[in-house]
């Protein structure tokens, strides 16, 4: 800032005063779904005012979870020192976690499978059928092709108590199970050490069991209008050239 004859401290104070954070950068993505308004209104309405005597389940799969084994034992955290682990690791195979989050209670029905094809998704839907007998089920899902195959549509037609609600394209953040995926990733997967896929699957199941003991409801707060207003917001920059 020599040519302006001001020091770094002056610039820093101006940044703090006006809330300017030049070192931070965020991404954004607009949904081009022609049914954006209808889908957002449908899903958010389901969260804010769920049907009586029905269960709302947010359904999704977390694929390509890799079992990573560090090449040396991890050194635990000590007073005045951080946890340490080797930068290199041995890659084992991957697994896919299918999960259905019941938003009213936070209970998670899960299954780990080697792939995430229609066969595995059909098996998971049948698992949900057994887990919630004789109840109306409202399933919130994204637009992944596996969710819309002829076999899946046929199964849903044979189970009229299943009601599917699709999130808009590029709108997976509307699916609350994504929040839970973030939780299991932080607490059980990202920092884990897994000697095999079998070991990884066992620890995922163990986490789900523990989660269901201490589960809590997932509360949605924003209305559809608030979301749509933000989604259709105009550029805020007033820069003139």
PDB file of C-alpha atoms in Angstrom:
ATOM      1  CA  UNK A   1       0.000   0.000   0.000  1.00  0.00           C
ATOM      2  CA  UNK A   2       3.040   2.272  -0.411  1.00  0.00           C
ATOM      3  CA  UNK A   3       1.519   4.293  -3.238  1.00  0.00           C
ATOM      4  CA  UNK A   4      -1.531   5.098  -1.053  1.00  0.00           C
ATOM      5  CA  UNK A   5       0.721   5.981   1.884  1.00  0.00           C
ATOM      6  CA  UNK A   6      -1.211   3.817   4.332  1.00  0.00           C
ATOM      7  CA  UNK A   7      -0.028   0.884   6.408  1.00  0.00           C
ATOM      8  CA  UNK A   8      -1.226  -2.696   6.682  1.00  0.00           C
ATOM      9  CA  UNK A   9      -2.815  -1.979  10.062  1.00  0.00           C
ATOM     10  CA  UNK A  10      -5.008   0.726   8.513  1.00  0.00           C
ATOM     11  CA  UNK A  11      -6.183  -1.658   5.810  1.00  0.00           C
ATOM     12  CA  UNK A  12      -6.887  -4.356   8.400  1.00  0.00           C
ATOM     13  CA  UNK A  13      -8.984  -1.944  10.472  1.00  0.00           C
ATOM     14  CA  UNK A  14     -11.004  -0.987   7.381  1.00  0.00           C
ATOM     15  CA  UNK A  15     -11.612  -4.647   6.594  1.00  0.00           C
ATOM     16  CA  UNK A  16     -12.839  -5.285  10.148  1.00  0.00           C
ATOM     17  CA  UNK A  17     -15.044  -2.175  10.139  1.00  0.00           C
ATOM     18  CA  UNK A  18     -16.806  -3.061   6.895  1.00  0.00           C
ATOM     19  CA  UNK A  19     -16.784  -6.831   7.324  1.00  0.00           C
ATOM     20  CA  UNK A  20     -14.578  -7.437   4.264  1.00  0.00           C
ATOM     21  CA  UNK A  21     -13.081 -10.953   4.178  1.00  0.00           C
ATOM     22  CA  UNK A  22     -10.857 -11.104   1.058  1.00  0.00           C
ATOM     23  CA  UNK A  23      -9.205 -14.357   2.140  1.00  0.00           C
ATOM     24  CA  UNK A  24     -12.502 -16.245   2.035  1.00  0.00           C
ATOM     25  CA  UNK A  25     -14.237 -17.604  -1.026  1.00  0.00           C
ATOM     26  CA  UNK A  26     -17.518 -19.516  -1.247  1.00  0.00           C
ATOM     27  CA  UNK A  27     -19.248 -21.298  -4.098  1.00  0.00           C
ATOM     28  CA  UNK A  28     -22.870 -21.151  -5.130  1.00  0.00           C
ATOM     29  CA  UNK A  29     -25.042 -23.029  -7.562  1.00  0.00           C
ATOM     30  CA  UNK A  30     -28.430 -22.129  -8.983  1.00  0.00           C
ATOM     31  CA  UNK A  31     -31.024 -24.800  -9.673  1.00  0.00           C
ATOM     32  CA  UNK A  32     -32.332 -24.763 -13.229  1.00  0.00           C
ATOM     33  CA  UNK A  33     -35.121 -27.208 -12.411  1.00  0.00           C
ATOM     34  CA  UNK A  34     -38.307 -25.990 -14.199  1.00  0.00           C
ATOM     35  CA  UNK A  35     -40.294 -27.384 -11.244  1.00  0.00           C
ATOM     36  CA  UNK A  36     -38.161 -25.593  -8.648  1.00  0.00           C
ATOM     37  CA  UNK A  37     -41.026 -23.711  -6.994  1.00  0.00           C
ATOM     38  CA  UNK A  38     -43.315 -26.732  -6.799  1.00  0.00           C
ATOM     39  CA  UNK A  39     -40.636 -29.075  -5.440  1.00  0.00           C
ATOM     40  CA  UNK A  40     -39.340 -26.633  -2.838  1.00  0.00           C
ATOM     41  CA  UNK A  41     -42.889 -25.852  -1.695  1.00  0.00           C
ATOM     42  CA  UNK A  42     -43.735 -29.560  -1.513  1.00  0.00           C
ATOM     43  CA  UNK A  43     -40.654 -30.677   0.433  1.00  0.00           C
ATOM     44  CA  UNK A  44     -40.552 -27.713   2.816  1.00  0.00           C
ATOM     45  CA  UNK A  45     -44.276 -28.024   3.445  1.00  0.00           C
ATOM     46  CA  UNK A  46     -43.697 -31.655   4.346  1.00  0.00           C
ATOM     47  CA  UNK A  47     -41.006 -30.659   6.861  1.00  0.00           C
ATOM     48  CA  UNK A  48     -42.952 -27.829   8.465  1.00  0.00           C
ATOM     49  CA  UNK A  49     -46.365 -29.531   8.539  1.00  0.00           C
ATOM     50  CA  UNK A  50     -45.980 -33.304   8.190  1.00  0.00           C
ATOM     51  CA  UNK A  51     -49.168 -35.316   7.612  1.00  0.00           C
ATOM     52  CA  UNK A  52     -50.775 -36.791  10.703  1.00  0.00           C
ATOM     53  CA  UNK A  53     -50.159 -40.475  11.415  1.00  0.00           C
ATOM     54  CA  UNK A  54     -47.459 -40.579   8.727  1.00  0.00           C
ATOM     55  CA  UNK A  55     -43.671 -40.841   8.813  1.00  0.00           C
ATOM     56  CA  UNK A  56     -41.425 -38.503   6.857  1.00  0.00           C
ATOM     57  CA  UNK A  57     -38.146 -40.140   5.830  1.00  0.00           C
ATOM     58  CA  UNK A  58     -35.232 -38.410   4.120  1.00  0.00           C
ATOM     59  CA  UNK A  59     -33.615 -41.093   1.970  1.00  0.00           C
ATOM     60  CA  UNK A  60     -30.215 -41.008   0.315  1.00  0.00           C
ATOM     61  CA  UNK A  61     -27.073 -43.016  -0.306  1.00  0.00           C
ATOM     62  CA  UNK A  62     -23.519 -42.013   0.506  1.00  0.00           C
ATOM     63  CA  UNK A  63     -21.411 -43.851  -2.047  1.00  0.00           C
ATOM     64  CA  UNK A  64     -17.704 -44.485  -2.546  1.00  0.00           C
ATOM     65  CA  UNK A  65     -16.833 -44.511   1.162  1.00  0.00           C
ATOM     66  CA  UNK A  66     -13.316 -45.856   1.105  1.00  0.00           C
ATOM     67  CA  UNK A  67     -11.738 -47.957   3.827  1.00  0.00           C
ATOM     68  CA  UNK A  68      -8.413 -46.221   4.497  1.00  0.00           C
ATOM     69  CA  UNK A  69      -5.789 -47.816   6.705  1.00  0.00           C
ATOM     70  CA  UNK A  70      -2.876 -45.661   7.908  1.00  0.00           C
ATOM     71  CA  UNK A  71       0.592 -47.141   7.405  1.00  0.00           C
ATOM     72  CA  UNK A  72       1.479 -46.583  11.077  1.00  0.00           C
ATOM     73  CA  UNK A  73      -0.544 -46.437  14.292  1.00  0.00           C
ATOM     74  CA  UNK A  74      -2.082 -43.070  15.121  1.00  0.00           C
ATOM     75  CA  UNK A  75      -0.487 -41.088  17.961  1.00  0.00           C
ATOM     76  CA  UNK A  76      -3.188 -39.865  20.356  1.00  0.00           C
ATOM     77  CA  UNK A  77      -3.607 -36.295  21.515  1.00  0.00           C
ATOM     78  CA  UNK A  78      -1.543 -35.316  24.563  1.00  0.00           C
ATOM     79  CA  UNK A  79      -1.389 -32.238  26.766  1.00  0.00           C
ATOM     80  CA  UNK A  80       0.128 -29.482  24.649  1.00  0.00           C
ATOM     81  CA  UNK A  81       0.253 -31.659  21.534  1.00  0.00           C
ATOM     82  CA  UNK A  82      -2.217 -32.602  18.793  1.00  0.00           C
ATOM     83  CA  UNK A  83      -3.248 -36.001  17.511  1.00  0.00           C
ATOM     84  CA  UNK A  84      -0.855 -37.207  14.822  1.00  0.00           C
ATOM     85  CA  UNK A  85      -1.238 -39.630  11.957  1.00  0.00           C
ATOM     86  CA  UNK A  86       0.809 -40.593   8.931  1.00  0.00           C
ATOM     87  CA  UNK A  87       0.083 -38.743   5.698  1.00  0.00           C
ATOM     88  CA  UNK A  88       0.091 -41.967   3.689  1.00  0.00           C
ATOM     89  CA  UNK A  89      -2.348 -44.834   3.879  1.00  0.00           C
ATOM     90  CA  UNK A  90      -3.367 -48.108   2.296  1.00  0.00           C
ATOM     91  CA  UNK A  91      -6.520 -48.025   0.202  1.00  0.00           C
ATOM     92  CA  UNK A  92      -8.977 -50.864   0.576  1.00  0.00           C
ATOM     93  CA  UNK A  93     -12.242 -51.178  -1.349  1.00  0.00           C
ATOM     94  CA  UNK A  94     -15.298 -48.949  -0.981  1.00  0.00           C
ATOM     95  CA  UNK A  95     -18.779 -49.301   0.456  1.00  0.00           C
ATOM     96  CA  UNK A  96     -22.103 -47.487   0.043  1.00  0.00           C
ATOM     97  CA  UNK A  97     -24.256 -46.370   2.958  1.00  0.00           C
ATOM     98  CA  UNK A  98     -28.013 -46.209   2.393  1.00  0.00           C
ATOM     99  CA  UNK A  99     -29.796 -44.191   5.059  1.00  0.00           C
ATOM    100  CA  UNK A 100     -33.325 -43.029   5.873  1.00  0.00           C
ATOM    101  CA  UNK A 101     -33.624 -40.283   8.487  1.00  0.00           C
ATOM    102  CA  UNK A 102     -36.955 -39.961  10.308  1.00  0.00           C
ATOM    103  CA  UNK A 103     -37.082 -36.219  10.873  1.00  0.00           C
ATOM    104  CA  UNK A 104     -39.594 -36.342  13.742  1.00  0.00           C
ATOM    105  CA  UNK A 105     -37.307 -38.472  15.923  1.00  0.00           C
ATOM    106  CA  UNK A 106     -33.886 -38.487  14.251  1.00  0.00           C
ATOM    107  CA  UNK A 107     -33.960 -42.282  14.029  1.00  0.00           C
ATOM    108  CA  UNK A 108     -31.838 -43.628  11.172  1.00  0.00           C
ATOM    109  CA  UNK A 109     -32.482 -46.831   9.265  1.00  0.00           C
ATOM    110  CA  UNK A 110     -29.279 -47.771   7.501  1.00  0.00           C
ATOM    111  CA  UNK A 111     -27.721 -50.425   5.308  1.00  0.00           C
ATOM    112  CA  UNK A 112     -24.224 -50.841   3.910  1.00  0.00           C
ATOM    113  CA  UNK A 113     -23.885 -52.409   0.498  1.00  0.00           C
ATOM    114  CA  UNK A 114     -21.028 -52.904  -1.977  1.00  0.00           C
ATOM    115  CA  UNK A 115     -22.656 -50.858  -4.761  1.00  0.00           C
ATOM    116  CA  UNK A 116     -25.441 -48.311  -5.269  1.00  0.00           C
ATOM    117  CA  UNK A 117     -27.361 -49.720  -8.210  1.00  0.00           C
ATOM    118  CA  UNK A 118     -31.111 -50.155  -8.525  1.00  0.00           C
ATOM    119  CA  UNK A 119     -30.846 -53.643  -6.990  1.00  0.00           C
ATOM    120  CA  UNK A 120     -29.405 -52.263  -3.777  1.00  0.00           C
ATOM    121  CA  UNK A 121     -31.873 -49.380  -3.682  1.00  0.00           C
ATOM    122  CA  UNK A 122     -34.809 -51.749  -4.172  1.00  0.00           C
ATOM    123  CA  UNK A 123     -33.531 -53.890  -1.312  1.00  0.00           C
ATOM    124  CA  UNK A 124     -33.311 -50.806   0.886  1.00  0.00           C
ATOM    125  CA  UNK A 125     -36.882 -49.773   0.053  1.00  0.00           C
ATOM    126  CA  UNK A 126     -38.025 -53.250   1.076  1.00  0.00           C
ATOM    127  CA  UNK A 127     -36.066 -52.815   4.312  1.00  0.00           C
ATOM    128  CA  UNK A 128     -37.955 -49.564   4.977  1.00  0.00           C
ATOM    129  CA  UNK A 129     -41.205 -51.362   4.264  1.00  0.00           C
ATOM    130  CA  UNK A 130     -40.382 -53.917   6.962  1.00  0.00           C
ATOM    131  CA  UNK A 131     -39.063 -51.301   9.397  1.00  0.00           C
ATOM    132  CA  UNK A 132     -42.241 -49.183   9.230  1.00  0.00           C
ATOM    133  CA  UNK A 133     -45.180 -51.583   8.728  1.00  0.00           C
ATOM    134  CA  UNK A 134     -48.692 -50.285   8.181  1.00  0.00           C
ATOM    135  CA  UNK A 135     -47.696 -46.613   8.218  1.00  0.00           C
ATOM    136  CA  UNK A 136     -47.903 -43.991   5.492  1.00  0.00           C
ATOM    137  CA  UNK A 137     -44.349 -43.189   4.447  1.00  0.00           C
ATOM    138  CA  UNK A 138     -43.332 -39.933   2.753  1.00  0.00           C
ATOM    139  CA  UNK A 139     -39.885 -40.354   1.194  1.00  0.00           C
ATOM    140  CA  UNK A 140     -37.798 -37.293   0.342  1.00  0.00           C
ATOM    141  CA  UNK A 141     -35.233 -38.194  -2.329  1.00  0.00           C
ATOM    142  CA  UNK A 142     -33.055 -36.540  -4.950  1.00  0.00           C
ATOM    143  CA  UNK A 143     -33.218 -37.026  -8.717  1.00  0.00           C
ATOM    144  CA  UNK A 144     -30.522 -39.703  -8.945  1.00  0.00           C
ATOM    145  CA  UNK A 145     -31.318 -42.004 -11.887  1.00  0.00           C
ATOM    146  CA  UNK A 146     -31.424 -45.093  -9.657  1.00  0.00           C
ATOM    147  CA  UNK A 147     -34.409 -43.599  -7.813  1.00  0.00           C
ATOM    148  CA  UNK A 148     -36.459 -43.451 -11.014  1.00  0.00           C
ATOM    149  CA  UNK A 149     -35.901 -46.792 -12.707  1.00  0.00           C
ATOM    150  CA  UNK A 150     -38.843 -48.841 -13.941  1.00  0.00           C
ATOM    151  CA  UNK A 151     -38.230 -51.412 -11.211  1.00  0.00           C
ATOM    152  CA  UNK A 152     -38.377 -48.746  -8.509  1.00  0.00           C
ATOM    153  CA  UNK A 153     -41.533 -47.219  -9.990  1.00  0.00           C
ATOM    154  CA  UNK A 154     -43.111 -50.679 -10.107  1.00  0.00           C
ATOM    155  CA  UNK A 155     -42.290 -51.324  -6.446  1.00  0.00           C
ATOM    156  CA  UNK A 156     -43.732 -47.946  -5.426  1.00  0.00           C
ATOM    157  CA  UNK A 157     -46.935 -48.644  -7.335  1.00  0.00           C
ATOM    158  CA  UNK A 158     -47.296 -51.909  -5.438  1.00  0.00           C
ATOM    159  CA  UNK A 159     -46.804 -50.063  -2.145  1.00  0.00           C
ATOM    160  CA  UNK A 160     -49.354 -47.214  -2.254  1.00  0.00           C
ATOM    161  CA  UNK A 161     -48.466 -46.151   1.278  1.00  0.00           C
ATOM    162  CA  UNK A 162     -45.099 -44.946  -0.115  1.00  0.00           C
ATOM    163  CA  UNK A 163     -45.267 -41.322  -1.262  1.00  0.00           C
ATOM    164  CA  UNK A 164     -42.173 -39.912  -2.990  1.00  0.00           C
ATOM    165  CA  UNK A 165     -41.182 -36.241  -2.896  1.00  0.00           C
ATOM    166  CA  UNK A 166     -38.255 -35.261  -5.109  1.00  0.00           C
ATOM    167  CA  UNK A 167     -35.938 -32.391  -4.265  1.00  0.00           C
ATOM    168  CA  UNK A 168     -35.120 -30.013  -7.153  1.00  0.00           C
ATOM    169  CA  UNK A 169     -32.010 -30.638  -9.235  1.00  0.00           C
ATOM    170  CA  UNK A 170     -28.921 -29.161  -7.571  1.00  0.00           C
ATOM    171  CA  UNK A 171     -31.008 -29.030  -4.414  1.00  0.00           C
ATOM    172  CA  UNK A 172     -29.782 -31.999  -2.394  1.00  0.00           C
ATOM    173  CA  UNK A 173     -29.267 -29.588   0.552  1.00  0.00           C
ATOM    174  CA  UNK A 174     -33.057 -29.785   0.988  1.00  0.00           C
ATOM    175  CA  UNK A 175     -32.658 -33.404   2.026  1.00  0.00           C
ATOM    176  CA  UNK A 176     -32.046 -33.449   5.786  1.00  0.00           C
ATOM    177  CA  UNK A 177     -30.264 -36.788   5.683  1.00  0.00           C
ATOM    178  CA  UNK A 178     -27.356 -34.891   4.106  1.00  0.00           C
ATOM    179  CA  UNK A 179     -26.930 -33.161   7.475  1.00  0.00           C
ATOM    180  CA  UNK A 180     -26.709 -36.542   9.162  1.00  0.00           C
ATOM    181  CA  UNK A 181     -24.190 -37.733   6.560  1.00  0.00           C
ATOM    182  CA  UNK A 182     -22.031 -34.799   7.618  1.00  0.00           C
ATOM    183  CA  UNK A 183     -22.281 -35.951  11.234  1.00  0.00           C
ATOM    184  CA  UNK A 184     -21.255 -39.547  10.566  1.00  0.00           C
ATOM    185  CA  UNK A 185     -18.482 -38.348   8.261  1.00  0.00           C
ATOM    186  CA  UNK A 186     -16.973 -36.096  10.935  1.00  0.00           C
ATOM    187  CA  UNK A 187     -17.362 -38.492  13.853  1.00  0.00           C
ATOM    188  CA  UNK A 188     -16.850 -41.941  12.369  1.00  0.00           C
ATOM    189  CA  UNK A 189     -15.465 -41.928   8.836  1.00  0.00           C
ATOM    190  CA  UNK A 190     -13.089 -39.045   8.124  1.00  0.00           C
ATOM    191  CA  UNK A 191     -10.791 -39.683  11.087  1.00  0.00           C
ATOM    192  CA  UNK A 192     -11.284 -43.424  11.190  1.00  0.00           C
ATOM    193  CA  UNK A 193      -8.763 -46.177  10.485  1.00  0.00           C
ATOM    194  CA  UNK A 194     -10.219 -49.199   8.714  1.00  0.00           C
ATOM    195  CA  UNK A 195      -8.316 -52.394   8.040  1.00  0.00           C
ATOM    196  CA  UNK A 196     -10.882 -53.627   5.501  1.00  0.00           C
ATOM    197  CA  UNK A 197     -14.313 -52.889   4.066  1.00  0.00           C
ATOM    198  CA  UNK A 198     -15.731 -55.373   6.573  1.00  0.00           C
ATOM    199  CA  UNK A 199     -14.180 -53.308   9.370  1.00  0.00           C
ATOM    200  CA  UNK A 200     -15.539 -50.073   7.844  1.00  0.00           C
ATOM    201  CA  UNK A 201     -19.047 -51.533   7.548  1.00  0.00           C
ATOM    202  CA  UNK A 202     -18.960 -52.761  11.148  1.00  0.00           C
ATOM    203  CA  UNK A 203     -17.974 -49.324  12.454  1.00  0.00           C
ATOM    204  CA  UNK A 204     -20.665 -47.610  10.381  1.00  0.00           C
ATOM    205  CA  UNK A 205     -23.279 -49.975  11.821  1.00  0.00           C
ATOM    206  CA  UNK A 206     -21.877 -49.367  15.308  1.00  0.00           C
ATOM    207  CA  UNK A 207     -22.193 -45.602  14.853  1.00  0.00           C
ATOM    208  CA  UNK A 208     -25.808 -45.926  13.641  1.00  0.00           C
ATOM    209  CA  UNK A 209     -26.685 -48.063  16.662  1.00  0.00           C
ATOM    210  CA  UNK A 210     -25.161 -45.512  19.021  1.00  0.00           C
ATOM    211  CA  UNK A 211     -26.802 -42.631  17.174  1.00  0.00           C
ATOM    212  CA  UNK A 212     -30.252 -44.178  17.529  1.00  0.00           C
ATOM    213  CA  UNK A 213     -29.751 -44.381  21.289  1.00  0.00           C
ATOM    214  CA  UNK A 214     -29.034 -40.635  21.582  1.00  0.00           C
ATOM    215  CA  UNK A 215     -31.033 -39.472  18.528  1.00  0.00           C
ATOM    216  CA  UNK A 216     -32.848 -36.158  18.319  1.00  0.00           C
ATOM    217  CA  UNK A 217     -35.402 -34.613  15.984  1.00  0.00           C
ATOM    218  CA  UNK A 218     -34.254 -32.579  13.001  1.00  0.00           C
ATOM    219  CA  UNK A 219     -36.081 -29.254  12.876  1.00  0.00           C
ATOM    220  CA  UNK A 220     -36.544 -27.312   9.620  1.00  0.00           C
ATOM    221  CA  UNK A 221     -37.040 -23.571  10.120  1.00  0.00           C
ATOM    222  CA  UNK A 222     -37.043 -21.718   6.776  1.00  0.00           C
ATOM    223  CA  UNK A 223     -40.229 -21.355   4.779  1.00  0.00           C
ATOM    224  CA  UNK A 224     -40.481 -22.085   1.066  1.00  0.00           C
ATOM    225  CA  UNK A 225     -40.862 -18.371   0.332  1.00  0.00           C
ATOM    226  CA  UNK A 226     -37.642 -17.541   2.196  1.00  0.00           C
ATOM    227  CA  UNK A 227     -35.744 -20.201   0.263  1.00  0.00           C
ATOM    228  CA  UNK A 228     -37.137 -19.193  -3.121  1.00  0.00           C
ATOM    229  CA  UNK A 229     -36.418 -15.521  -2.472  1.00  0.00           C
ATOM    230  CA  UNK A 230     -32.790 -16.376  -1.763  1.00  0.00           C
ATOM    231  CA  UNK A 231     -32.569 -18.782  -4.707  1.00  0.00           C
ATOM    232  CA  UNK A 232     -33.793 -16.068  -7.077  1.00  0.00           C
ATOM    233  CA  UNK A 233     -31.816 -13.234  -5.529  1.00  0.00           C
ATOM    234  CA  UNK A 234     -30.275 -10.660  -7.827  1.00  0.00           C
ATOM    235  CA  UNK A 235     -26.523  -9.947  -7.888  1.00  0.00           C
ATOM    236  CA  UNK A 236     -25.616  -7.733  -4.933  1.00  0.00           C
ATOM    237  CA  UNK A 237     -22.531  -6.107  -6.379  1.00  0.00           C
ATOM    238  CA  UNK A 238     -22.938  -2.389  -7.081  1.00  0.00           C
ATOM    239  CA  UNK A 239     -19.501  -2.024  -8.643  1.00  0.00           C
ATOM    240  CA  UNK A 240     -19.395   0.439 -11.504  1.00  0.00           C
ATOM    241  CA  UNK A 241     -16.735   0.391 -14.204  1.00  0.00           C
TER     242      UNK A 241
END
